[in-house]
Coordinates of C-alpha atoms in Angstrom, one line a residue:
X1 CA 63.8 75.9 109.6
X2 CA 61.5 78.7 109.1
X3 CA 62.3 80.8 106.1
X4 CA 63.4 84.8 106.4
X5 CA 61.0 87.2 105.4
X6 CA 61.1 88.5 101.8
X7 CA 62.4 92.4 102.1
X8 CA 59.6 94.7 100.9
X9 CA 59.9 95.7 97.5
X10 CA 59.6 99.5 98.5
X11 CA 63.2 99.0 100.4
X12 CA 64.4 97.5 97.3
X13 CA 63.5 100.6 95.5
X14 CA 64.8 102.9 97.5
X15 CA 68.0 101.1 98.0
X16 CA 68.3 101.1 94.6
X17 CA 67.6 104.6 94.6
X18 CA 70.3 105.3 96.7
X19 CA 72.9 103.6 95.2
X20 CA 72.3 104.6 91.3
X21 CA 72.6 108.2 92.5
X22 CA 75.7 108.0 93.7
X23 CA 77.2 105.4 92.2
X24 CA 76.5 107.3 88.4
X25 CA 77.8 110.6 89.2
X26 CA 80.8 108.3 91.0
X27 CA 81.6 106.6 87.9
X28 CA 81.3 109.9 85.5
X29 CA 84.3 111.5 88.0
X30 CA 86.2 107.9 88.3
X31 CA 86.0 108.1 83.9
X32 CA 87.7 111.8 84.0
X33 CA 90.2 111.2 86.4
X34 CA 92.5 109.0 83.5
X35 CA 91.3 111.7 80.8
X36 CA 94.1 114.1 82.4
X37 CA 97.0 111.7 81.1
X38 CA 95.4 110.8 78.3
X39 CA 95.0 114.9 77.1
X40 CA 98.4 115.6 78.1
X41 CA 99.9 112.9 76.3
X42 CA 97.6 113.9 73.1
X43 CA 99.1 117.6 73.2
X44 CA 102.6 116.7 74.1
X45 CA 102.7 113.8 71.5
X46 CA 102.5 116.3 68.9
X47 CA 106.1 118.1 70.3
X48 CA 108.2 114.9 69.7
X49 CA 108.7 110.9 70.4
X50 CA 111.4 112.0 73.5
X51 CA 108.7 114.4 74.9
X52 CA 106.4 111.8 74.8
X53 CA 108.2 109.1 76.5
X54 CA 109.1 111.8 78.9
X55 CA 105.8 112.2 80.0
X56 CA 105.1 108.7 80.1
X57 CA 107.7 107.9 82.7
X58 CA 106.9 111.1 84.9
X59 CA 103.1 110.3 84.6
X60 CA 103.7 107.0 85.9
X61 CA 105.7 108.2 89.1
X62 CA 103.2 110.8 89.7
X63 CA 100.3 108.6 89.6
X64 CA 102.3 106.3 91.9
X65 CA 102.9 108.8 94.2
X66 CA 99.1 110.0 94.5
X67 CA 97.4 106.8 94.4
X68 CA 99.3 105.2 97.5
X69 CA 97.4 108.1 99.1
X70 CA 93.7 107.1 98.1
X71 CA 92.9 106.6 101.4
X72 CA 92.6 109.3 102.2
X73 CA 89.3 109.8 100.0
X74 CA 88.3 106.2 101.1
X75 CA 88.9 107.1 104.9
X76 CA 87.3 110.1 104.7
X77 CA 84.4 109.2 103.8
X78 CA 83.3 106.2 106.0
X79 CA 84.1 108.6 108.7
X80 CA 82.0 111.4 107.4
X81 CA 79.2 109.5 106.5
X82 CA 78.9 107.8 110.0
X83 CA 78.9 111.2 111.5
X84 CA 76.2 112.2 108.9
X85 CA 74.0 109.4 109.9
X86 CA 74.0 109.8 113.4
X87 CA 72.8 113.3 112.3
X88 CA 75.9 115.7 114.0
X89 CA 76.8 117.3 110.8
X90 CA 79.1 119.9 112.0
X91 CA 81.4 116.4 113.6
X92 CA 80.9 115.7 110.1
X93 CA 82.5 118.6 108.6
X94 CA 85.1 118.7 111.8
X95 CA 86.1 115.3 110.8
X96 CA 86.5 116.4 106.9
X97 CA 88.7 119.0 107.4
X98 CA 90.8 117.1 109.6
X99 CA 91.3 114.7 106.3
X100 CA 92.3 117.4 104.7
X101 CA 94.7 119.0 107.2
X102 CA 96.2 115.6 106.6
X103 CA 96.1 115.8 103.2
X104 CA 97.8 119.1 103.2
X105 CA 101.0 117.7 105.7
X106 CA 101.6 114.6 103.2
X107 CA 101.2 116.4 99.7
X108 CA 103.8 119.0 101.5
X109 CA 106.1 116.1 102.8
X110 CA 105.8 114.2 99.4
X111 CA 106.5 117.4 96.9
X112 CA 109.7 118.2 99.1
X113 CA 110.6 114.5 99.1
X114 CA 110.2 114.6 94.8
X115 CA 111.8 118.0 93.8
X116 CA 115.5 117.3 94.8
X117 CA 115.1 113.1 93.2
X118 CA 113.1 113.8 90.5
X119 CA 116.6 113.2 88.3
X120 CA 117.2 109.7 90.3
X121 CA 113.7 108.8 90.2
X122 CA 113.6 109.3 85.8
X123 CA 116.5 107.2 86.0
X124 CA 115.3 104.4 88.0
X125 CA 111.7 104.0 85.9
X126 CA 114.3 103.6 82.8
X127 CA 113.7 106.5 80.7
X128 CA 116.2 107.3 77.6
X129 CA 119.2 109.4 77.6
X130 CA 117.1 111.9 75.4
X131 CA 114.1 111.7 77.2
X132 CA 115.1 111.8 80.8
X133 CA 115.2 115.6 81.1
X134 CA 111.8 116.2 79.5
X135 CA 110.2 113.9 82.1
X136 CA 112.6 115.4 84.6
X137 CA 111.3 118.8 83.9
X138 CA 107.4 117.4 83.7
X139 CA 107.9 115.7 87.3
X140 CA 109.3 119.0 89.2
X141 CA 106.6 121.1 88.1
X142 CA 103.5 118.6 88.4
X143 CA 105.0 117.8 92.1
X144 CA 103.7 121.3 93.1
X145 CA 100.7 120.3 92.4
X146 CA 101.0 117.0 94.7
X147 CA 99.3 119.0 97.9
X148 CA 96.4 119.8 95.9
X149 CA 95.9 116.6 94.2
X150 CA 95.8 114.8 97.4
X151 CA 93.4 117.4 99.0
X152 CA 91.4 117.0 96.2
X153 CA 91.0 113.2 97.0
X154 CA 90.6 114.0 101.0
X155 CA 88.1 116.5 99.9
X156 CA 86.3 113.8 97.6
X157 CA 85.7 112.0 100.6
X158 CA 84.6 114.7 102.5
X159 CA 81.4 114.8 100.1
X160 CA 81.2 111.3 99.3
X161 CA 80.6 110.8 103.1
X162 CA 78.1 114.0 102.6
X163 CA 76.3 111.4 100.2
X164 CA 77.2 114.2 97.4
X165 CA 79.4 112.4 94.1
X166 CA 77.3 115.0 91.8
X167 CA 79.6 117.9 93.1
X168 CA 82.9 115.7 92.5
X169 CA 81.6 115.0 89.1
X170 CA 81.1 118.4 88.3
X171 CA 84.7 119.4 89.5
X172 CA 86.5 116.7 87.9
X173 CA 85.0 117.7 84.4
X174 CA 85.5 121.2 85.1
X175 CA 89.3 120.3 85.8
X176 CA 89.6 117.8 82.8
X177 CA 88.5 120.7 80.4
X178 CA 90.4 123.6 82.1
X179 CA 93.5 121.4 81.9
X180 CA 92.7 120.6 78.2
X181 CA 92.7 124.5 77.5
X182 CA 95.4 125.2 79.6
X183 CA 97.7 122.8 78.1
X184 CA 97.4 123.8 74.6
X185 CA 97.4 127.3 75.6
X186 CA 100.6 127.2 77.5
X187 CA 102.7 124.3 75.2
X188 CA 101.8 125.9 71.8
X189 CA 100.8 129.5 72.5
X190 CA 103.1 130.4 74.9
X191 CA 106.0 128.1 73.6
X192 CA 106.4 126.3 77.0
X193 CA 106.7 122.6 75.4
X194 CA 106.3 119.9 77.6
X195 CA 107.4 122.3 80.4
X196 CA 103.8 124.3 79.6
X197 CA 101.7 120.9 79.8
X198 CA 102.8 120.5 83.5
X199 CA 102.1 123.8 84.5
X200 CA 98.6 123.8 83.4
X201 CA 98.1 119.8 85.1
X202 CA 99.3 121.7 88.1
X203 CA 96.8 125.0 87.9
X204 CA 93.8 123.0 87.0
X205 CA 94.6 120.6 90.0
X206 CA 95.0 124.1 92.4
X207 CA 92.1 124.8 90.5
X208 CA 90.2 121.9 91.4
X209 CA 91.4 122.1 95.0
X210 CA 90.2 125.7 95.7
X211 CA 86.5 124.6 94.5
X212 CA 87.0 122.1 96.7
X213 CA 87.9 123.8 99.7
X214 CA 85.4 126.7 99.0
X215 CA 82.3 124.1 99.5
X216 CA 83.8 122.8 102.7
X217 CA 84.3 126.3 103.9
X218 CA 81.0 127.0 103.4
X219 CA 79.4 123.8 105.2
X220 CA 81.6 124.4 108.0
X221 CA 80.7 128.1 108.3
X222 CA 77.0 126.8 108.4
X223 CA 77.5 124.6 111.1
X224 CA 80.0 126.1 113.1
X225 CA 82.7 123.4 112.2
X226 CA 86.4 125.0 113.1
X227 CA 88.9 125.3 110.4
X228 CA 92.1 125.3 112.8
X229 CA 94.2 122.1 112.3
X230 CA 93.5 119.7 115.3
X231 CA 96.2 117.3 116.5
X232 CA 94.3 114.7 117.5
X233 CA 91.8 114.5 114.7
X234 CA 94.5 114.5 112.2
X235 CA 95.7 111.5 114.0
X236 CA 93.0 109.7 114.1
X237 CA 92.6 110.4 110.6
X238 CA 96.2 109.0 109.7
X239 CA 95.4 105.7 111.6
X240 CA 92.5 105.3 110.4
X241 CA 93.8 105.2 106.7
X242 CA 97.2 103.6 107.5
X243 CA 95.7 100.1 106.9
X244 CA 93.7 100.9 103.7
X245 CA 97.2 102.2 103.2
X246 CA 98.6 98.4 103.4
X247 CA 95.7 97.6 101.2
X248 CA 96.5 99.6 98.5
X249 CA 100.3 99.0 98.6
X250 CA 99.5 95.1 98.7
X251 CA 97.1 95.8 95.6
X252 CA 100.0 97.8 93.9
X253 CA 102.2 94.8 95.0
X254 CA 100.4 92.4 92.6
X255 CA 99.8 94.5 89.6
X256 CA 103.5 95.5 89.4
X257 CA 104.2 91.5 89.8
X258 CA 101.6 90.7 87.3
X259 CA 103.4 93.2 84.7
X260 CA 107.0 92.3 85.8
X261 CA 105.7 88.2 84.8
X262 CA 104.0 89.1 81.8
X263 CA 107.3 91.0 80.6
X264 CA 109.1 87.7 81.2
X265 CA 106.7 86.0 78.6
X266 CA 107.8 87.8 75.6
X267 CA 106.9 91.5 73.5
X268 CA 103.6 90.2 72.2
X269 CA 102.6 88.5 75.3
X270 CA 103.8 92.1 77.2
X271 CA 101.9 94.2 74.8
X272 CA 98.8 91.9 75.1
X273 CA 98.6 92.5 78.5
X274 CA 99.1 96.4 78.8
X275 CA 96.1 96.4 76.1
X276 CA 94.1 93.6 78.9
X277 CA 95.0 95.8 81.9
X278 CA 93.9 99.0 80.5
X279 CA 90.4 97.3 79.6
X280 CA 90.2 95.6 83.2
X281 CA 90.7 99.3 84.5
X282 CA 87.9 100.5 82.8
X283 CA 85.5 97.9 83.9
X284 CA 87.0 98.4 87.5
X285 CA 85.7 102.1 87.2
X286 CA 82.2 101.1 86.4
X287 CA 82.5 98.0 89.8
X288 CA 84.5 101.2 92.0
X289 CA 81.7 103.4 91.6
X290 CA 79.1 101.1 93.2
X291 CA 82.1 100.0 96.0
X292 CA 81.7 104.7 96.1
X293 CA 78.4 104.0 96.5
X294 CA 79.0 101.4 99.6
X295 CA 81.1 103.6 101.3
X296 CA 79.0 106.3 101.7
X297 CA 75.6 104.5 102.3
X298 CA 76.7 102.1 104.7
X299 CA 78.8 104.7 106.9
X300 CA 75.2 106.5 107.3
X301 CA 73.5 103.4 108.2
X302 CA 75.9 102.4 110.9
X303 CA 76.3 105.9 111.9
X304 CA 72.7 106.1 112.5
X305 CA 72.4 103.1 114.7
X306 CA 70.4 100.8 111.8
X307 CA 72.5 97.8 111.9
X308 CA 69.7 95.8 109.5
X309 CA 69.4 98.6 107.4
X310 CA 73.0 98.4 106.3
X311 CA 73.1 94.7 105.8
X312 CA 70.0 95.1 103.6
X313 CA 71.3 97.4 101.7
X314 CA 74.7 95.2 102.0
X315 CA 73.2 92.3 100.2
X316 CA 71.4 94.4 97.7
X317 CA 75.1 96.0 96.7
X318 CA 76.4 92.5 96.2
X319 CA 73.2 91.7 93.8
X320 CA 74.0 95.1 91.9
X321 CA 77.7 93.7 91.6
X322 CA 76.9 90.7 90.5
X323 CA 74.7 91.3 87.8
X324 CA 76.9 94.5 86.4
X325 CA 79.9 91.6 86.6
X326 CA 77.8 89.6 84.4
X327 CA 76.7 92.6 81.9
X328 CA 80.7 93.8 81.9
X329 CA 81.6 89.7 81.5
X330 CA 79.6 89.7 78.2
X331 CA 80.0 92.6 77.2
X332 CA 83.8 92.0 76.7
X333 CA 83.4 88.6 75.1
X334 CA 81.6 90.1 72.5
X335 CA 83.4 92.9 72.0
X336 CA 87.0 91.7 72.2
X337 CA 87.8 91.2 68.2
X338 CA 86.7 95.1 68.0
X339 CA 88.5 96.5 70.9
X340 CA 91.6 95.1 70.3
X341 CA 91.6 96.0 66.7
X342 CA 91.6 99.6 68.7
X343 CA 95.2 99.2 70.0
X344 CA 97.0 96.7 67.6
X345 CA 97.0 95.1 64.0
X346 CA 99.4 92.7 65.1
X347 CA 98.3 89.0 64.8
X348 CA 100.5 87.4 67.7
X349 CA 99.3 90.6 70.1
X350 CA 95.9 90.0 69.2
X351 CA 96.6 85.6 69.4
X352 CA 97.8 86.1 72.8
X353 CA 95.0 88.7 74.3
X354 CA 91.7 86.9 72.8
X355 CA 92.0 84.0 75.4
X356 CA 93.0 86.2 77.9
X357 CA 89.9 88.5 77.8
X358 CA 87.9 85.2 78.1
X359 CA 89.4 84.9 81.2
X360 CA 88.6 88.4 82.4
X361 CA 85.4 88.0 81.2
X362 CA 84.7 84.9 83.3
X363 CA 86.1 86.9 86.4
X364 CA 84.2 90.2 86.3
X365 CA 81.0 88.6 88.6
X366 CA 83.4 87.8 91.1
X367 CA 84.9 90.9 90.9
X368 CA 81.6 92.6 91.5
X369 CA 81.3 90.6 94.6
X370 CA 85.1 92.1 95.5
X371 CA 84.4 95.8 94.6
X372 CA 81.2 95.8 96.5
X373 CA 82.0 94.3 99.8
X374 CA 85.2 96.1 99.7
X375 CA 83.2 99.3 99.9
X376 CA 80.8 97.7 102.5
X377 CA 83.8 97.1 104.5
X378 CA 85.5 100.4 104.1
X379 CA 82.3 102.2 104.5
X380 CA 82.3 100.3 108.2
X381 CA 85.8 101.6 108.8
X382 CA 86.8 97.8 108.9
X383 CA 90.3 99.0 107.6
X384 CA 92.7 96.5 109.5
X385 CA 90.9 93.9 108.1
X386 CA 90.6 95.0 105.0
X387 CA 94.4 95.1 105.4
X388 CA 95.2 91.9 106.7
X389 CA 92.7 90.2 103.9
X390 CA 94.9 92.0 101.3
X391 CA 98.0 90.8 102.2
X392 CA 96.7 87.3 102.9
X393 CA 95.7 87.5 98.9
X394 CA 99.3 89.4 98.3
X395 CA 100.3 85.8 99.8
X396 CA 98.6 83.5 97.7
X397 CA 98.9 85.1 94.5
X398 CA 102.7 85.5 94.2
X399 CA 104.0 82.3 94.2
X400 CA 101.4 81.1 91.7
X401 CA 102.1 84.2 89.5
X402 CA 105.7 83.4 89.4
X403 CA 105.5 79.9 88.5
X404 CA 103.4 80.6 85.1
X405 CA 106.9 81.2 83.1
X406 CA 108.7 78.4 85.1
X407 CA 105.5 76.1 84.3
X408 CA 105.3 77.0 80.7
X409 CA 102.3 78.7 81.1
X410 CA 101.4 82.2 78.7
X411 CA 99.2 85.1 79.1
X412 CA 96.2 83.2 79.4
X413 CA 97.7 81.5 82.4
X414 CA 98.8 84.8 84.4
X415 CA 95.3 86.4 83.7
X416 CA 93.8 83.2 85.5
X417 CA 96.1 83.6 88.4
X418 CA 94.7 87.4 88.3
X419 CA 91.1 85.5 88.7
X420 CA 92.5 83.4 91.5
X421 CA 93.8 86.4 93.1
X422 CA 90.0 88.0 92.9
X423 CA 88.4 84.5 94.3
X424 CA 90.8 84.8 97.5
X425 CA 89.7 88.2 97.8
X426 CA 86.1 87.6 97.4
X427 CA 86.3 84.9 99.8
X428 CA 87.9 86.9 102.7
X429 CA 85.8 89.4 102.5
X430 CA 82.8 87.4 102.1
X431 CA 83.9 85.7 105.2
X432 CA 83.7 89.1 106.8
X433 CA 80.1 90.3 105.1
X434 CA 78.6 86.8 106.7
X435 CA 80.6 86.9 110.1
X436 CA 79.3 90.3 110.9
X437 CA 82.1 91.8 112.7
X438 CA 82.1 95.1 110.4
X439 CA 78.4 96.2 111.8
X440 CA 79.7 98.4 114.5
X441 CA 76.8 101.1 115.0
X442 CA 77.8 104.6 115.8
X443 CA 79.0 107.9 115.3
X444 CA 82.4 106.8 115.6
X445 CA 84.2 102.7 114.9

């Protein structure tokens, strides 16, 4: 058996290259994205507890209703960036502002859909008699701002696939402090309350959206790249993201299971795990930004006809997610007695997360390996796979989450089925990586 060739070390480098300068910028406008909630909910928590929990249940249906739509950043950008490699850049452009045309119709369709509910919708999430019209009022303004959020994310894409995060960086802190200064302008200056926070979410995400638009106005005025909506393009966008559309519903699937069990468990064990699944969100920011990276790197590749190239640069990804699983792995062991003395003083909170984190700890190299070759994947446009894989792991993990309270089993026990749930995921996909099905040169998939 005669051994492979070792890769040059000068490929390494510039692989390496390649991936920290997108995947740092990537990570800076993942961190900022969160840092909207988190300033609204530090301005409005000064007005009252019902405003508060007002916000809270509105902020968690709008963030529902945006995030099923990620794909269209994901989408967007495999597509882009295989047009960018095979060096037709105004296709490129055509194809980004067909995302967004996209982008555009659902935002529309999903704000009319919201306005009229908004009162049903505050009901079903649970919220109290006295805060149910606070989060009423917060949800039917921020939905106006649902188009431009989600052209935001198709425009994301656009420059992801452009192999540009620094300009998405630069726009998301932009809109995190605008929204910061609008909110405590409009709530306490102007006297708006909670009513004033949601306008000024909504004009810094217009805000955002504009910038947005006006850099791929001016790439598509460079290279001739026509602005009219085109019917076919916009459909080929939509089926294109429909499956990573399954994927993200199945995803969405598990964590709502995995919070519905923990509930089950008891109030410390249910508090333990909101505190665990904020931290494993974090350190899914820092493994997304290299699976950014992926996207956009191996779109170009494949779009440029240099099927080694991206499985070189492939295997060099999954040895950048591994070892940043490792650092994040210990980095949380040693950390947990400090972190969460952050969120709680309770004893039986803090009794029930400390094995837990172990767990998550142990579990963050494999979910390298996920986050990784689920870029890879998506940056080959391998979507129906990706989808199928996902709801293969939805499969697998439901049954064994739902037998941890039957079983006896505690917090500990439904974070290991949350490691399970990563294994089968790492092992589809790896199947994939090794088959080679997803290197399909070409402008187009």
């Amino acid at each position: 058996m005669t051994q492979a060739p070792a890769r040059p070390k000068a490929a390494r480098r510039r692989h390496d290259r390649e991936i920290v300068l997108l995947a740092v910028p990537a990570f800076g406008a993942l961190v900022a994205e969160p840092l909207f909630v988190m300033a609204d909910s530090a301005i409005v928590g000064h007005l009252g507890t019902a405003q508060l929990a007002g916000l809270g249940v509105a902020s968690a249906l709008l963030v529902t209703a945006v995030s099923v739509f990620v794909f269209l950043a994901y989408a967007t950008t495999a597509a882009v960036a295989r047009r960018v490699g095979a060096g037709d850049l105004p296709a490129a452009i055509r194809q980004g502002i067909d995302g967004i045309w996209l982008a555009l119709l659902l935002g529309a369709a999903v704000m009319a859909a919201v306005l009229p509910t908004a009162p049903a919708l505050v009901n079903l999430f649970g919220a109290s008699e006295t805060a149910a019209p606070y989060a009423t009022t917060y949800l039917r303004i921020s939905a106006l701002g649902i188009p431009a959020m989600l052209i935001v994310l198709a425009a994301t894409g656009v420059l992801r696939g452009l192999q540009d995060t620094r300009t998405p960086l630069y726009v998301a802190v932009a809109g995190f402090v605008a929204n910061g200064i609008l909110n405590v302008v409009l709530v306490y200056g102007a006297g708006l309350g909670i009513a004033g926070s949601a306008w000024g979410t909504v004009i810094a995400q217009c805000g955002m959206a504009m910038v947005y638009l006006g850099v791929v106005l001016r790439g598509a005025r460079r290279h001739g790249a026509s602005l009219r909506p085109d019917v076919a393009g916009i459909r080929a966008s939509a089926q294109a993201g429909a499956p990573l559309l399954v994927r993200t519903l199945s995803l969405r699937a598990i964590l709502m299971i995995t919070t519905a069990v923990a509930a089950r468990l008891g109030d410390s064990d249910i508090a333990a795990h909101q505190i665990i699944l904020s931290l494993w969100s974090l350190l899914a920011f820092a493994l997304d930004a290299i699976a950014i990276a992926g996207q956009a790197i191996i779109g170009r590749y494949l779009g440029a006809g240099d099927a080694q190239g991206a499985r070189d640069v492939c295997r060099r990804m999954v040895e950048w997610g591994v070892a940043v699983g490792v650092l994040l792995g210990m980095l949380v062991v040693l950390a947990r007695p400090v972190f969460l003395s952050l969120f709680t003083s309770d004893a039986a909170v803090k009794d029930a997360a400390l094995p837990a984190l172990v767990i998550v700890a142990l579990s963050q190299p494999i979910c390298g390996i996920v986050f990784v070759l689920d870029g890879v994947l998506m940056g080959a446009g391998d979507g129906p796979y990706l989808a199928w894989a996902m709801l293969v792991t939805l499969a697998v993990f439901t049954p064994a989450a739902l037998l941890v309270p039957v079983l006896g089993g505690g917090l500990t026990a439904l974070w290991a089925t949350m490691t399970l749930m990563m294994t089968v995921r790492m092992l589809t996909l790896w199947l994939r990586s090794r088959s080679g099905r997803w290197v399909v040169t070409g402008a187009a998939r």
